[in-house]
Coordinates of C-alpha atoms in Angstrom, one line a residue:
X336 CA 0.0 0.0 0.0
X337 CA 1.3 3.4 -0.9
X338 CA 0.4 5.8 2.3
X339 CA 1.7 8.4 -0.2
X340 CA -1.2 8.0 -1.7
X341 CA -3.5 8.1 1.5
X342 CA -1.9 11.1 1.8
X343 CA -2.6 12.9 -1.2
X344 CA -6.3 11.8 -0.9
X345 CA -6.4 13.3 3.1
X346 CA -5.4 16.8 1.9
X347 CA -8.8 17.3 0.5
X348 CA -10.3 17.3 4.1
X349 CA -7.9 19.1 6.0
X350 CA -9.4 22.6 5.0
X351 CA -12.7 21.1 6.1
X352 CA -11.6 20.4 9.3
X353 CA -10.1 23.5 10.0
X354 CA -13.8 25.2 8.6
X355 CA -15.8 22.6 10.9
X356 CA -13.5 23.8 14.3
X357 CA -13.3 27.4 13.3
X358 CA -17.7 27.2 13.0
X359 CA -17.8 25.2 16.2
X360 CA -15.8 28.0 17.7
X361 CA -18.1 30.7 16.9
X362 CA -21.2 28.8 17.4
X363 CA -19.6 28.3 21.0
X364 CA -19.4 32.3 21.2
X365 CA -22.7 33.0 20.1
X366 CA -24.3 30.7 22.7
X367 CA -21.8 32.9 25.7
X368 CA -22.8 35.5 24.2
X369 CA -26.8 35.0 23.6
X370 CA -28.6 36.5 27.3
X371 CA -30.6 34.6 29.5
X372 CA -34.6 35.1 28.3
X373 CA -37.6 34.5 30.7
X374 CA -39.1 31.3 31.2
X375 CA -42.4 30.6 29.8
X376 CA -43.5 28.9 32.9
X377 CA -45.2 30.7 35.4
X378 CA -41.9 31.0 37.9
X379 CA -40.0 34.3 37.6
X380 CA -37.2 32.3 36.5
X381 CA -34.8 33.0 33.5
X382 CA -33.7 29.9 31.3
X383 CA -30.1 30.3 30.2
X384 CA -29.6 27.6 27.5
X385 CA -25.2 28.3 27.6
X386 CA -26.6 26.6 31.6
X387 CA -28.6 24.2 29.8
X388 CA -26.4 22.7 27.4
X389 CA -22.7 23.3 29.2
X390 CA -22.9 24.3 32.3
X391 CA -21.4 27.6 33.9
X392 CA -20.1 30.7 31.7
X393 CA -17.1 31.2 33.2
X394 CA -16.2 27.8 31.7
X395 CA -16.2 28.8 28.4
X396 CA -12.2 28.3 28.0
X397 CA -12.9 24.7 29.3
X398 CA -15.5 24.2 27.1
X399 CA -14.2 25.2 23.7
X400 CA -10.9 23.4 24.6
X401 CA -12.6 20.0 25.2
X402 CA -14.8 20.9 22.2
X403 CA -11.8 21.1 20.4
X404 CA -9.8 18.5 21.4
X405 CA -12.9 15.6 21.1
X406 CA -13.5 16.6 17.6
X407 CA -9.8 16.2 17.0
X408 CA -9.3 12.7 18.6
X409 CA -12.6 11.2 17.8
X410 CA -13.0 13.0 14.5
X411 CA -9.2 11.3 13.7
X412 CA -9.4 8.1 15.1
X413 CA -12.1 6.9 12.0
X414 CA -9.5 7.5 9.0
X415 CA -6.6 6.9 10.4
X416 CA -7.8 3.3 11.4
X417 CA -8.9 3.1 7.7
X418 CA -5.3 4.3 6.6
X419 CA -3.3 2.1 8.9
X420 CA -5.4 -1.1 8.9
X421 CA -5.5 -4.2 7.1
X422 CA -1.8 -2.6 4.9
X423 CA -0.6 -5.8 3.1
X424 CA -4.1 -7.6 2.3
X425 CA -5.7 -4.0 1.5
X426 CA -9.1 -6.1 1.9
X427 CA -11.2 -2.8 1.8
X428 CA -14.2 -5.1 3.0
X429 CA -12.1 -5.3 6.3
X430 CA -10.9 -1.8 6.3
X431 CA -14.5 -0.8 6.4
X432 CA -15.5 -2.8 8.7
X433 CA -13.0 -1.5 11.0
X434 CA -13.5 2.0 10.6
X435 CA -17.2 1.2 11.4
X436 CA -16.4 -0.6 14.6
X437 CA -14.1 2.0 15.3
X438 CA -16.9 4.9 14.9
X439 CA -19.5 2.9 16.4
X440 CA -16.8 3.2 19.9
X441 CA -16.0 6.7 19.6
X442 CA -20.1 7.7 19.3
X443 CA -21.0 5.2 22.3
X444 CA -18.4 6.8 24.3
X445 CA -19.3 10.7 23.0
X446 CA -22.6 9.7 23.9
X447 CA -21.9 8.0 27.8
X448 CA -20.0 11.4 28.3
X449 CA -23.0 12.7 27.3
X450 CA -25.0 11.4 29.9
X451 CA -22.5 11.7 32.5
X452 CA -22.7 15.6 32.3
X453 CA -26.5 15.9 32.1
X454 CA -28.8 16.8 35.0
X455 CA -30.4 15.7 35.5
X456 CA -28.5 11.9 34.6
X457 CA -30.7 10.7 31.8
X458 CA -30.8 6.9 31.0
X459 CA -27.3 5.4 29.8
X460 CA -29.2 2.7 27.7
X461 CA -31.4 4.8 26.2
X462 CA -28.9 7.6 25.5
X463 CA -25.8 5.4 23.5
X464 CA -29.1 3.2 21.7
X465 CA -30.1 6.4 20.2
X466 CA -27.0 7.7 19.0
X467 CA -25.9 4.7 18.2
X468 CA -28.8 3.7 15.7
X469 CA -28.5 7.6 14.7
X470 CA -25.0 6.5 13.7
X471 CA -25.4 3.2 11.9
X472 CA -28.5 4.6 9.8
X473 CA -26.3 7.7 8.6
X474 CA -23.1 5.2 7.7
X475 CA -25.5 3.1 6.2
X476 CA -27.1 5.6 3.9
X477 CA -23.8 7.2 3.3
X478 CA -22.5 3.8 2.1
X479 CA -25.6 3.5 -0.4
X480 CA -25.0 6.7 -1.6
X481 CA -21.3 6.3 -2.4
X482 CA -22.1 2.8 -4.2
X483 CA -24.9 4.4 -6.4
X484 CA -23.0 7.1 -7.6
X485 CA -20.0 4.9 -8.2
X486 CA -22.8 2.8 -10.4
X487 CA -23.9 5.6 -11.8
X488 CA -20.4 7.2 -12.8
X489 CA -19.1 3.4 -14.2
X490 CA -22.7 3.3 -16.3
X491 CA -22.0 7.2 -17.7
X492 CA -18.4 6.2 -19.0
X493 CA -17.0 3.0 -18.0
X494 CA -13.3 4.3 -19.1
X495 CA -13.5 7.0 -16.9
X496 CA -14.1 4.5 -13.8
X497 CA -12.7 7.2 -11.0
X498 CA -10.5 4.6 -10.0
X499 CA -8.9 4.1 -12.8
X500 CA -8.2 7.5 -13.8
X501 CA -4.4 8.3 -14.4
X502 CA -4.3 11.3 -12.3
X503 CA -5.7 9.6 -9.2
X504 CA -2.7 7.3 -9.2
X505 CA 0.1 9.7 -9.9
X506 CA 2.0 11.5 -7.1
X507 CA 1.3 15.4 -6.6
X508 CA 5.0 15.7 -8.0
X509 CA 3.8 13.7 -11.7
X510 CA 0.8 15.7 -12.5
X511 CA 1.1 17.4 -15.8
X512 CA 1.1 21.0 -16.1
X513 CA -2.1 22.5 -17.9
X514 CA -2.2 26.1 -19.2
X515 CA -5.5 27.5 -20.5

């Protein structure tokens, strides 16, 4: 297996990373910033959903830094299990069930964190079986998708599989020069 190649193919979803953090960032702001409204209820009570959903304000520095640092480490552990795994065989049936395992984990344990933090404590059962079926049903359908379209593209022009295109296989250092 050439990880040269794995590579090459990452770079495309480096800059939406960064774009996903950077939004996460300033959707974090917006909710420290956003004031407390009144409660609907009858109580003279205000609702503060920055309380509801993270806890205290002052922890905003806390809470962008976990934030941060999950999406990082669960957000990497999926490809680079795909990139890493199964090197000499490259049996991509086993490289995908890997990765799946692999995301299956990191949601069941984003999701018991969840549960941990809540108050009040919501069920643990209830809690990882809904993100968990949330999670299976979206990989599933993104699966589907990806085969269609592959279907689709090989049925268009079969000698333009995207597979077998030349450019996909060369290094970044091989690929001709155009000029318009």
């Amino acid at each position: 297996m050439d990880y040269r190649y794995i590579c090459f193919t990452s770079v495309h979803f480096v800059p939406f990373s960064y774009y996903e953090i950077y939004n996460a960032i300033l959707q974090l702001r917006e909710l420290k910033k956003e004031p407390p409204r009144e409660a609907s209820g009858e109580r003279n009570e205000q609702e503060d959903r920055y309380q509801e959903l993270l806890g205290r304000r002052e922890n905003f520095a806390l809470h962008a830094t976990l934030a941060i640092l999950s999406f990082i480490i669960f957000g990497l552990l999926p490809p680079v299990i795909y990139g890493f795994s199964f090197g000499k065989s490259d049996n991509r049936d086993y490289k995908l069930a890997a990765v799946g395992v692999a995301g299956l984990v990191c949601i069941a344990l984003l999701a018991i964190a969840k549960v941990y933090v809540q108050k009040p404590p919501k069920s643990y059962i209830k809690t990882v079986t809904y993100y968990l079926s949330i999670g299976i049903a979206s990989s599933g359908a993104a699966y589907l998708a990806g085969e269609l379209i592959g279907k689709v593209l090989e049925k268009l022009e079969p000698s333009a599989a995207v597979l077998d295109a030349p450019l996909v296989k060369m290094r970044p250092t091989e690929l001709p020069l155009a000029s318009y």
